[in-house]
GROMACS .gro file of C-alpha atoms in nm:
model
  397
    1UNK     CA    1  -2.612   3.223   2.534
    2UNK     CA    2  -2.276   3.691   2.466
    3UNK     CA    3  -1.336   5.201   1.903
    4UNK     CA    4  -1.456   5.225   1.670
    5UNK     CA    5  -1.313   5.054   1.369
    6UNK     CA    6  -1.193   5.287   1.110
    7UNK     CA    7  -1.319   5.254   0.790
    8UNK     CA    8  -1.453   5.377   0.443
    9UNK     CA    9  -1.821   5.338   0.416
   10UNK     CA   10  -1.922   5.175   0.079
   11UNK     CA   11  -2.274   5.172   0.200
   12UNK     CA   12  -2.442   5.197   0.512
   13UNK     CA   13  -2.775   4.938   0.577
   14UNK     CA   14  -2.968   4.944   0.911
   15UNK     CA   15  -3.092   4.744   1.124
   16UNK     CA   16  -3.290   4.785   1.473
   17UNK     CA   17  -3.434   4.583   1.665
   18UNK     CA   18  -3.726   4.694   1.916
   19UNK     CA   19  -4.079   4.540   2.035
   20UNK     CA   20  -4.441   4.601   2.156
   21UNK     CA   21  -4.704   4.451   2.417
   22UNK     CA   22  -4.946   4.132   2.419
   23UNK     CA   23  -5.174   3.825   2.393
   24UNK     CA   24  -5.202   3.463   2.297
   25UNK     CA   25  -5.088   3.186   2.573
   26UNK     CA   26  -5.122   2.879   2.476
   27UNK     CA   27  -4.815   2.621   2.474
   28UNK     CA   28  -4.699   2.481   2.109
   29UNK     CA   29  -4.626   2.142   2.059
   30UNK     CA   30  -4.391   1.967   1.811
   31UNK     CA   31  -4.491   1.959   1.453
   32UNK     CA   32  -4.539   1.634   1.361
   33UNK     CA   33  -4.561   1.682   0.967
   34UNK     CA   34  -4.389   1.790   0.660
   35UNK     CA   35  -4.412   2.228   0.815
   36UNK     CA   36  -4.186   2.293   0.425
   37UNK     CA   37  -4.302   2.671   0.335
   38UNK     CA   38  -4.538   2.728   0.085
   39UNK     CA   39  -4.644   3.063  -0.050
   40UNK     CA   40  -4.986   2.989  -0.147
   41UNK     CA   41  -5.162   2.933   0.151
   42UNK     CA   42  -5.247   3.330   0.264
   43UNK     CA   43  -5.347   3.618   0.069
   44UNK     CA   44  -5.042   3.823   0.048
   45UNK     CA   45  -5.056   4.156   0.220
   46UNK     CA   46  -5.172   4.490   0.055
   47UNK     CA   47  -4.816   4.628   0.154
   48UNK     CA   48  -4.571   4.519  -0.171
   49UNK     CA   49  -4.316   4.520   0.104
   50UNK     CA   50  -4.462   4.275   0.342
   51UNK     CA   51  -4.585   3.898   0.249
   52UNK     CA   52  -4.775   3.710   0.479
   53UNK     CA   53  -4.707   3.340   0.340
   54UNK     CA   54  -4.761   2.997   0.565
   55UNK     CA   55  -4.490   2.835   0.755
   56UNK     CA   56  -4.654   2.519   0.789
   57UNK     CA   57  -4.887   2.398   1.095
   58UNK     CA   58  -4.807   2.273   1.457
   59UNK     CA   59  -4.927   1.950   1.566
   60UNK     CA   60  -5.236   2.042   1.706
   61UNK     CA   61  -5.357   2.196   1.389
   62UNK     CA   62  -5.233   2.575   1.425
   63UNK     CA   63  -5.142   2.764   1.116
   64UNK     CA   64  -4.779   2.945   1.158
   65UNK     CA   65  -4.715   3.227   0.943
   66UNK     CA   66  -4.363   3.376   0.770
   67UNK     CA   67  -4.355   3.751   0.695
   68UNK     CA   68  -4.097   3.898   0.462
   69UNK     CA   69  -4.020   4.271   0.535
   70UNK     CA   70  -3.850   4.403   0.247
   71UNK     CA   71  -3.743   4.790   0.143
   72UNK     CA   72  -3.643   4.961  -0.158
   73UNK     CA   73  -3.305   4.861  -0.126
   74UNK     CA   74  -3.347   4.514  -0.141
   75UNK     CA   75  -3.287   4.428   0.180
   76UNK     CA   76  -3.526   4.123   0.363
   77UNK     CA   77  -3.562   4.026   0.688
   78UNK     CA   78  -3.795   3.710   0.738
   79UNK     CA   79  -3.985   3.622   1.049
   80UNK     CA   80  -4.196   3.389   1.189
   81UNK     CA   81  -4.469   3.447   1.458
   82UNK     CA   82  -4.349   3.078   1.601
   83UNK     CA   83  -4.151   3.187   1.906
   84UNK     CA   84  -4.112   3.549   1.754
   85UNK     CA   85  -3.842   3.416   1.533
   86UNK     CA   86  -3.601   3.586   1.322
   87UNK     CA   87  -3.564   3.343   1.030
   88UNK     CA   88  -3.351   3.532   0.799
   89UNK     CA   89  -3.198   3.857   0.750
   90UNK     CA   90  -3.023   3.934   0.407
   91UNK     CA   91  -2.747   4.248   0.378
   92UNK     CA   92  -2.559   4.314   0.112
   93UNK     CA   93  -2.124   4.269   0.116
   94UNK     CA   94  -1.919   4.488  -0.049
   95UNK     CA   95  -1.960   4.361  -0.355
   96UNK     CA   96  -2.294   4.432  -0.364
   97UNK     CA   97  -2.353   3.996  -0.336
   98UNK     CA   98  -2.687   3.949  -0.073
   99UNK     CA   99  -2.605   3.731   0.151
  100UNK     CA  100  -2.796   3.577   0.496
  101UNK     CA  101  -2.611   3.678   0.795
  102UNK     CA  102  -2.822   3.479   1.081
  103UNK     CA  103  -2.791   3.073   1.144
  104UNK     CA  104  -3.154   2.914   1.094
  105UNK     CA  105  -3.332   2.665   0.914
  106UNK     CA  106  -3.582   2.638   0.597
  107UNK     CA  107  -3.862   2.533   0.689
  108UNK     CA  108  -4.075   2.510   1.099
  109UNK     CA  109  -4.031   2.172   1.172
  110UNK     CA  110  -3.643   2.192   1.275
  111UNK     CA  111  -3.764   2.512   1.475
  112UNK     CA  112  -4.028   2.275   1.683
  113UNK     CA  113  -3.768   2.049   1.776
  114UNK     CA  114  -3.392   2.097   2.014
  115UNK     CA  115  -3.171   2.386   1.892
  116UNK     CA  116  -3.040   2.642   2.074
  117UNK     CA  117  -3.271   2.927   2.009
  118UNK     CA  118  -3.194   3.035   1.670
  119UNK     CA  119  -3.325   3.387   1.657
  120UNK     CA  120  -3.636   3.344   1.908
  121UNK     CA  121  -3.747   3.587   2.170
  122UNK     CA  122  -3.676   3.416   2.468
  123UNK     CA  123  -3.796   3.549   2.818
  124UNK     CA  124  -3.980   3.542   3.053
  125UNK     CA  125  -3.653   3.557   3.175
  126UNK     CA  126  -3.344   3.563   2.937
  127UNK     CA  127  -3.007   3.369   3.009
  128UNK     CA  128  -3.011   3.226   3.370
  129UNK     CA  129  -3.169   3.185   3.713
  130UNK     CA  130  -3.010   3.027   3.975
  131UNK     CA  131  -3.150   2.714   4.093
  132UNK     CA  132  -3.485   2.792   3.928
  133UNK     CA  133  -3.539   3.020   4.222
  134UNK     CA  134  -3.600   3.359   4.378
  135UNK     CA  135  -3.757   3.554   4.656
  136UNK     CA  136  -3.977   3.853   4.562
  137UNK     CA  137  -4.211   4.020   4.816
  138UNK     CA  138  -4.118   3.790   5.100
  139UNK     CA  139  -4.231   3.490   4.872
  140UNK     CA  140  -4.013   3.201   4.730
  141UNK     CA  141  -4.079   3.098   4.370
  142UNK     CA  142  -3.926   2.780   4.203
  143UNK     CA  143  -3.911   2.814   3.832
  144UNK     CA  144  -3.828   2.484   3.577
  145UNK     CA  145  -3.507   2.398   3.527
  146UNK     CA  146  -3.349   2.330   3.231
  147UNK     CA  147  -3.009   2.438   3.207
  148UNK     CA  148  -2.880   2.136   3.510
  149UNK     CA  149  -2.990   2.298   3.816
  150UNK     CA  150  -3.034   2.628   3.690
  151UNK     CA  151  -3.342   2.832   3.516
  152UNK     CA  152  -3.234   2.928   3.144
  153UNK     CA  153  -3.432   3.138   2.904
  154UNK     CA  154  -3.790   3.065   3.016
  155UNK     CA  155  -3.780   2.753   3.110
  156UNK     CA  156  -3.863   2.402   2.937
  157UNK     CA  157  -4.119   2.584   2.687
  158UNK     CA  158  -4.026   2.955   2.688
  159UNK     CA  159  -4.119   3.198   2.495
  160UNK     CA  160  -3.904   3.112   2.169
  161UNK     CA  161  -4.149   2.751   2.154
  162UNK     CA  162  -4.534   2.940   2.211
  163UNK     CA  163  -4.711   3.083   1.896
  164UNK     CA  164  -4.749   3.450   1.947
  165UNK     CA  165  -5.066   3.666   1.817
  166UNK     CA  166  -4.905   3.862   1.497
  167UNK     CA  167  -5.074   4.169   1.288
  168UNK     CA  168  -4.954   4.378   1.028
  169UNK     CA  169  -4.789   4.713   1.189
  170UNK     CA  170  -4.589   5.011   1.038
  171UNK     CA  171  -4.698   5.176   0.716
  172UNK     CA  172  -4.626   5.138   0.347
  173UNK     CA  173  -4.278   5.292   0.346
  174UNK     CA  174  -4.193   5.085   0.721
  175UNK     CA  175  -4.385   4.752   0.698
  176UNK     CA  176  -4.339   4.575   1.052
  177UNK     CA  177  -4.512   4.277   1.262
  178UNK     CA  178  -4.646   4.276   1.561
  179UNK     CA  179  -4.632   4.028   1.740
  180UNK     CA  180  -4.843   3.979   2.105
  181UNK     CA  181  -4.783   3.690   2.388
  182UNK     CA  182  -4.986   3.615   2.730
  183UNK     CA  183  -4.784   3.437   2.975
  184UNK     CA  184  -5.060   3.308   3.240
  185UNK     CA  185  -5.001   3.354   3.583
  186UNK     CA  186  -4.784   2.999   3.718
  187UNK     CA  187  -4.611   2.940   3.396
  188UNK     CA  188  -4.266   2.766   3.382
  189UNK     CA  189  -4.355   2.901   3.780
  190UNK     CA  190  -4.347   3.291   3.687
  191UNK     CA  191  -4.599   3.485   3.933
  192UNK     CA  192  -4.849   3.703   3.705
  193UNK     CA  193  -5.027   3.703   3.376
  194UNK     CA  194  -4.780   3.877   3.182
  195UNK     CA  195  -4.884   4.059   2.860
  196UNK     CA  196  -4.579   4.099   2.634
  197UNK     CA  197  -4.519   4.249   2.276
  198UNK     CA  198  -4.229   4.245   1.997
  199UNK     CA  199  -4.272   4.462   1.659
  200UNK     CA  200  -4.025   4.433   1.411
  201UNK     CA  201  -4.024   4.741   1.176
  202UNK     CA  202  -3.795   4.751   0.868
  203UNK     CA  203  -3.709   5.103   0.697
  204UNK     CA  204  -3.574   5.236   0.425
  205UNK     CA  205  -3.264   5.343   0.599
  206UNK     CA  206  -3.208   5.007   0.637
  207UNK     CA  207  -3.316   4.994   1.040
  208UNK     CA  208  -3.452   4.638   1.143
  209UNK     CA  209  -3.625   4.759   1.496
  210UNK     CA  210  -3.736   4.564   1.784
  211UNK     CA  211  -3.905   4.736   2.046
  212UNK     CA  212  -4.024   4.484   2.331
  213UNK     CA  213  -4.349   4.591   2.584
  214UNK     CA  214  -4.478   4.415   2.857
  215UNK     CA  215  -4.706   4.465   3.161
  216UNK     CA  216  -4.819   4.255   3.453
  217UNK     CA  217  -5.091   4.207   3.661
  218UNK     CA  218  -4.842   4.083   3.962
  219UNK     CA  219  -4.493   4.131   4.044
  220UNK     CA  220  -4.259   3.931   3.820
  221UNK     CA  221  -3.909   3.932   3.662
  222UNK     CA  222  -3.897   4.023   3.311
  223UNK     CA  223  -3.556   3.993   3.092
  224UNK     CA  224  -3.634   3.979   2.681
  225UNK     CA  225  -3.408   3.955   2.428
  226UNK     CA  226  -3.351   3.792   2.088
  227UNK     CA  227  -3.133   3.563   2.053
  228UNK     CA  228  -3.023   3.598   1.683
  229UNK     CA  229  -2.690   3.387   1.617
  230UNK     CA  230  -2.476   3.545   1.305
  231UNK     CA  231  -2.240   3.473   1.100
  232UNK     CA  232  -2.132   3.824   0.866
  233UNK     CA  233  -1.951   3.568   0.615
  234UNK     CA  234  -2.350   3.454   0.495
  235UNK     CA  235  -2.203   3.109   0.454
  236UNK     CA  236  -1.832   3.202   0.315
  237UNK     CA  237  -1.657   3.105   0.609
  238UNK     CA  238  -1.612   2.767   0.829
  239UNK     CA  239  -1.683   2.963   1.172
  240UNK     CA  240  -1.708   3.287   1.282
  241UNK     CA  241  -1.357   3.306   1.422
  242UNK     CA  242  -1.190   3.581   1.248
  243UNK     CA  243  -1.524   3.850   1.330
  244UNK     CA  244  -1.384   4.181   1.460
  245UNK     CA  245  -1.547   4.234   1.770
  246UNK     CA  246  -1.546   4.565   1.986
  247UNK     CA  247  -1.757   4.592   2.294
  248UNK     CA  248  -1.840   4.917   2.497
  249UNK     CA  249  -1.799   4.752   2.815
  250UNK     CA  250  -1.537   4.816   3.100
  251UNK     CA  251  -1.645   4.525   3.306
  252UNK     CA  252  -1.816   4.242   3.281
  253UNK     CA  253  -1.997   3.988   3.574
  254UNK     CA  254  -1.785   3.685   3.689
  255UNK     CA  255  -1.950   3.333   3.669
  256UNK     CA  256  -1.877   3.052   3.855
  257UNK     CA  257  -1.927   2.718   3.667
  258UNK     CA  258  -2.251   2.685   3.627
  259UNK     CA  259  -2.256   3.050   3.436
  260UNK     CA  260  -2.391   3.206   3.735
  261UNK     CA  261  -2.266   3.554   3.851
  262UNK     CA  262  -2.097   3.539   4.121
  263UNK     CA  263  -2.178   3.926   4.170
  264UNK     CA  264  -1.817   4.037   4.097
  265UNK     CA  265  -1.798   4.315   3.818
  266UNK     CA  266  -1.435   4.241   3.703
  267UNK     CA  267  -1.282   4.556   3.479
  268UNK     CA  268  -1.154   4.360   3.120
  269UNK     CA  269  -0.836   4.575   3.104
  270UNK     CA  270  -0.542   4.345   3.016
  271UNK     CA  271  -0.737   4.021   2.980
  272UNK     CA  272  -0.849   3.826   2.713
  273UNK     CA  273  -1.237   3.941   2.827
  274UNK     CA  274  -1.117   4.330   2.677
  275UNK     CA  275  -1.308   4.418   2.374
  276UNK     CA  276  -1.275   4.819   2.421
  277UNK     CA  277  -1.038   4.792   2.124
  278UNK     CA  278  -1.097   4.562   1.783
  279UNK     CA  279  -0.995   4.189   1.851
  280UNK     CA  280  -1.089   3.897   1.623
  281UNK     CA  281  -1.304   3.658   1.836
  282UNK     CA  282  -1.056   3.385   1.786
  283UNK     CA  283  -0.750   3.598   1.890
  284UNK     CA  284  -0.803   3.526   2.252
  285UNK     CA  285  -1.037   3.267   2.296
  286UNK     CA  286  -0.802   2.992   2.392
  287UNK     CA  287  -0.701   3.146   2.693
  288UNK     CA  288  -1.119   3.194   2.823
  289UNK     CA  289  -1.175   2.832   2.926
  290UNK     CA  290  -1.547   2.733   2.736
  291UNK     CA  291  -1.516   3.042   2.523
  292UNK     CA  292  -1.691   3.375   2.533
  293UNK     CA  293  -2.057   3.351   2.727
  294UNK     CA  294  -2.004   3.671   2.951
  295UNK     CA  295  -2.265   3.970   3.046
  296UNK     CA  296  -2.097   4.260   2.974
  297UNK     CA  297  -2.192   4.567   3.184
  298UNK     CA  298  -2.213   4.833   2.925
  299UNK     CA  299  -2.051   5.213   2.955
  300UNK     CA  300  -2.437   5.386   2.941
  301UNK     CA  301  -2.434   5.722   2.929
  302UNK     CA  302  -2.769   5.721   3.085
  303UNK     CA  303  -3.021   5.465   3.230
  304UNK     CA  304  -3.251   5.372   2.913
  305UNK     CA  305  -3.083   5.570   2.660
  306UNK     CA  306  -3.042   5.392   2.372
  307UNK     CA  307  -2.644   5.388   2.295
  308UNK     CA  308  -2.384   5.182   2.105
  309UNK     CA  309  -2.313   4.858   2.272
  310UNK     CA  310  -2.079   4.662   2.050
  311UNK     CA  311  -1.942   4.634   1.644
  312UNK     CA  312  -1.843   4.381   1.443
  313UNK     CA  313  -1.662   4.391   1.114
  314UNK     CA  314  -1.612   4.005   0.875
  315UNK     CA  315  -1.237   4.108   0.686
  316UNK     CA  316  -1.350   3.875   0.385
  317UNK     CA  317  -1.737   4.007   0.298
  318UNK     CA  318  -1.647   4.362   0.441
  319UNK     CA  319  -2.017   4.337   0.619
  320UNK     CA  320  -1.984   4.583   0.937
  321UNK     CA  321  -2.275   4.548   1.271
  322UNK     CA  322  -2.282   4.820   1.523
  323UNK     CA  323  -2.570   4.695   1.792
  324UNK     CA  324  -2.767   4.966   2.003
  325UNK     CA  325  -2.950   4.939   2.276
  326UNK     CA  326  -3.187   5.057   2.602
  327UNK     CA  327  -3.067   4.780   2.843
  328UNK     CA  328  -2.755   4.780   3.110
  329UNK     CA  329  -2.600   4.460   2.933
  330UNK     CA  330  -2.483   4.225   2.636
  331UNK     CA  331  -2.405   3.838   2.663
  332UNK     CA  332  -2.139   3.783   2.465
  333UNK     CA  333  -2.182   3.429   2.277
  334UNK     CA  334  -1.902   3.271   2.105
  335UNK     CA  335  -2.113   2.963   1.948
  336UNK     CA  336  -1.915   2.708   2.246
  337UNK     CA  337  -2.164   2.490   2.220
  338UNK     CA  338  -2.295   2.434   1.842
  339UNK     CA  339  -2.175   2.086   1.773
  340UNK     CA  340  -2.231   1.966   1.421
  341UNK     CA  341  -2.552   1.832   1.486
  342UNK     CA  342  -2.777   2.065   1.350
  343UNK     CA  343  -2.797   2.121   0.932
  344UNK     CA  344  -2.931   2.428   0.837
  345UNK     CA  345  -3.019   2.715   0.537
  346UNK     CA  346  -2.866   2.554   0.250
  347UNK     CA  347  -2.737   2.265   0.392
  348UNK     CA  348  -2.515   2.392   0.602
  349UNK     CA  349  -2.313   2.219   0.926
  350UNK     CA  350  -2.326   2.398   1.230
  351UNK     CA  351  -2.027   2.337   1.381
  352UNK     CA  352  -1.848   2.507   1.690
  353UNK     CA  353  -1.819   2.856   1.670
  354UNK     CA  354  -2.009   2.875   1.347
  355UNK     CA  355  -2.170   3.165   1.469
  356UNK     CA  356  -2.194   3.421   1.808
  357UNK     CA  357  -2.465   3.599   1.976
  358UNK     CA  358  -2.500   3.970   2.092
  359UNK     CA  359  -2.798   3.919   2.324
  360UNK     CA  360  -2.881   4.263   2.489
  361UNK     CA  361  -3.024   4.192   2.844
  362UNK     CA  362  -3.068   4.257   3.188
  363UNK     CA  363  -2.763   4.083   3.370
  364UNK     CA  364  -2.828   3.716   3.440
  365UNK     CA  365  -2.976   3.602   3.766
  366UNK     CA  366  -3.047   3.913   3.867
  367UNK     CA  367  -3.372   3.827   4.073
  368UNK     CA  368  -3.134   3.711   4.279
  369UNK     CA  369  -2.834   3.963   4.306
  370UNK     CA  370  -2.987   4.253   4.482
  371UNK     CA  371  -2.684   4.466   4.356
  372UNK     CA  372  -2.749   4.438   3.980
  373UNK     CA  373  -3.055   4.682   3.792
  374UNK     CA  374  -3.363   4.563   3.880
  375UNK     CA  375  -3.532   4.307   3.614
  376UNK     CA  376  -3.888   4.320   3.809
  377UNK     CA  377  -4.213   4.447   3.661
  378UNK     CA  378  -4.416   4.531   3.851
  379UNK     CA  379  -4.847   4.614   3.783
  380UNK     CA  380  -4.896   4.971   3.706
  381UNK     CA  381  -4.588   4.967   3.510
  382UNK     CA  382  -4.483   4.899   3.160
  383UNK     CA  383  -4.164   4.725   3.059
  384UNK     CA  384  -3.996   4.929   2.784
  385UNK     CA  385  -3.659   4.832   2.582
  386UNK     CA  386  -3.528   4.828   2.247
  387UNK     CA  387  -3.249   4.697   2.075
  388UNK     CA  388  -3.057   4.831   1.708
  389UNK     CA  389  -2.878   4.613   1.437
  390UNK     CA  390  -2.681   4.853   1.173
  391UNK     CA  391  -2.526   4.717   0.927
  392UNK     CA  392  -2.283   4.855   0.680
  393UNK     CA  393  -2.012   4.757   0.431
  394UNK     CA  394  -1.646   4.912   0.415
  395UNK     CA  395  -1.351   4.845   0.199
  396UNK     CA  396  -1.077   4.586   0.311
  397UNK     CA  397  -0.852   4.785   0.529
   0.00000   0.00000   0.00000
């Protein structure tokens, strides 16, 4: 919480993400015991390609489920209906060696406890608020803050900490999860009961899709995203440093020091903030005080028209990301604040810069900059965006 590269395709694998509508509200507490997954507890699914095993149980007794997605070509994707989480997603390099390309842990209890929203849907409202406030139809709403004086992500619980409602979705060929949220009117001080949806569909193209649907019963802001953190090395590499990055974005919104736009859209040309061309994430970074955590206004060719948003390409596993996407922007995460702390999939040390984010969005604060696209919903209408992961693998240039 943040061209085209030429190359020679060894193999393409897809991945998408997009979501769907509604239901369950009630707040999750900590886990309290040993949440280690076990495959035993569920019936697995008719699908072959889709496994229903338990994650472990909350605190107050809830079951949480992990569902595997997997297609012909051996690619996985694991996900947990705990804060809509992506646990795991496993791509091929170009060796043909599977490797996981998203920073997580093994088993729930780490999940129930402080990190810094490894692959959870967070929202109501994505990145930040100012002051945990904001005027809509001549009223003033004050939000929780979490993030010093400011509103981040939802709020103290959020989205990414709630169990969500899941079913099976897609078909045989496509297995997918649905997964379905009610946000009650007043919570984390959001206006509305707020019915939102995320299905993740795998294919055998390789697309991981996440479509995200919402409505409302009152006027509220609405900003979803996932916030995935990768690494394309799968482990191989002590940060995430040398990732090729490109970003289709002339401009992108000035903060001030608390991260909040100050409502300037600044054009990137000749500064270190200029992805339009392939730069290593570490080329520049020193000269970006904090590192990369920008909104970068993307070059749309159309309002909702899902278009390419940014690549990256990892020189020593060859793995290749293109993202895609419905929505005006992209937060541009370099990992700044990943400190060591956390241990996790096989043991390893999350350390600074370990891995970055690509979190499409709605620019931040925008309830309160009357200049940016609007990020209210309001009753009658329903909230529609989607977001694409491709992967591929090319040949060392």
């Amino acid at each position: 919480m943040k061209n085209k590269i030429p190359y020679f395709l060894a193999g393409i694998f897809f991945l998408s993400l997009a979501a769907g509508c509604s239901q369950k509200s009630e707040n999750t507490t900590a886990s309290q015991e040993d949440t280690t997954q076990t495959t035993t507890a569920t019936q697995p699914e008719t699908q072959m390609n889709l496994q229903k095993v338990s994650f472990g149980k909350l605190s107050d007794g809830r079951e949480v489920q992990l569902y595997t997605l997997t297609n012909k070509n051996g690619m996985t994707v694991k996900i947990t209906n705990y804060g809509a989480i992506v646990t795991s997603i496993v791509t091929p390099d170009k060796t043909g060696k599977m490797g996981d390309v998203v920073l997580g842990f093994d088993s729930l209890k780490p999940y129930t406890g402080e990190h810094p929203y490894f692959g959870a849907v967070v929202g109501r409202y994505g990145n930040r608020i100012a002051k945990g406030k904001f005027t809509l139809d001549g009223k003033t709403y004050t939000l929780a803050t979490n993030n010093g004086e400011n509103h981040l992500h939802g709020g103290i619980m959020g989205f990414g900490k709630v169990l969500w409602d899941a079913q099976e979705a897609g078909t045989a060929d496509e297995p997918g999860v649905k997964l379905t949220y009610v946000s009650k009117d007043g919570e984390e001080g959001y206006p509305g009961t707020l019915t939102s949806t995320v299905t993740y569909t795998l294919t055998n193209d390789n697309e991981l899709k996440i479509a995200y649907t919402a409505q409302t019963d009152k006027a509220t802001p609405l900003n979803l995203t996932n916030h995935s953190y990768f690494n394309l090395a799968a482990g191989q590499a002590q940060d995430a440093l040398n990732h090729v990055v490109t970003l289709n974005a002339d401009r992108y919104t000035v903060i001030d020091k608390g991260f909040i736009p100050t409502g300037e859209l600044r054009p990137v040309k000749g500064t270190p903030m200029d992805f339009t061309q392939p730069h290593p994430i570490g080329e520049r970074i020193a000269q970006v005080e904090g590192g990369y955590d920008h909104n970068y206004v993307l070059n749309k060719p159309s309002e909702k028209e899902m278009s390419l948003a940014a690549t990256v390409y990892e020189p020593g596993s060859g793995r290749y990301m293109e993202v895609f996407t419905t929505q005006p922007g992209v937060q541009f995460y370099s990992g700044n604040f990943l400190d060591g702390k956390l241990t996790g999939k096989n043991g390893a040390v999350y350390k600074k810069h370990y891995g970055f984010c690509l979190e499409t969005q709605h620019f931040p604060d925008s309830p309160n900059q009357s200049k940016f696209p609007s990020s209210i919903l309001k009753p009658g209408e329903t909230y529609n965006e989607a977001t694409t992961y491709k992967f591929s693998v090319k040949q060392q240039q």
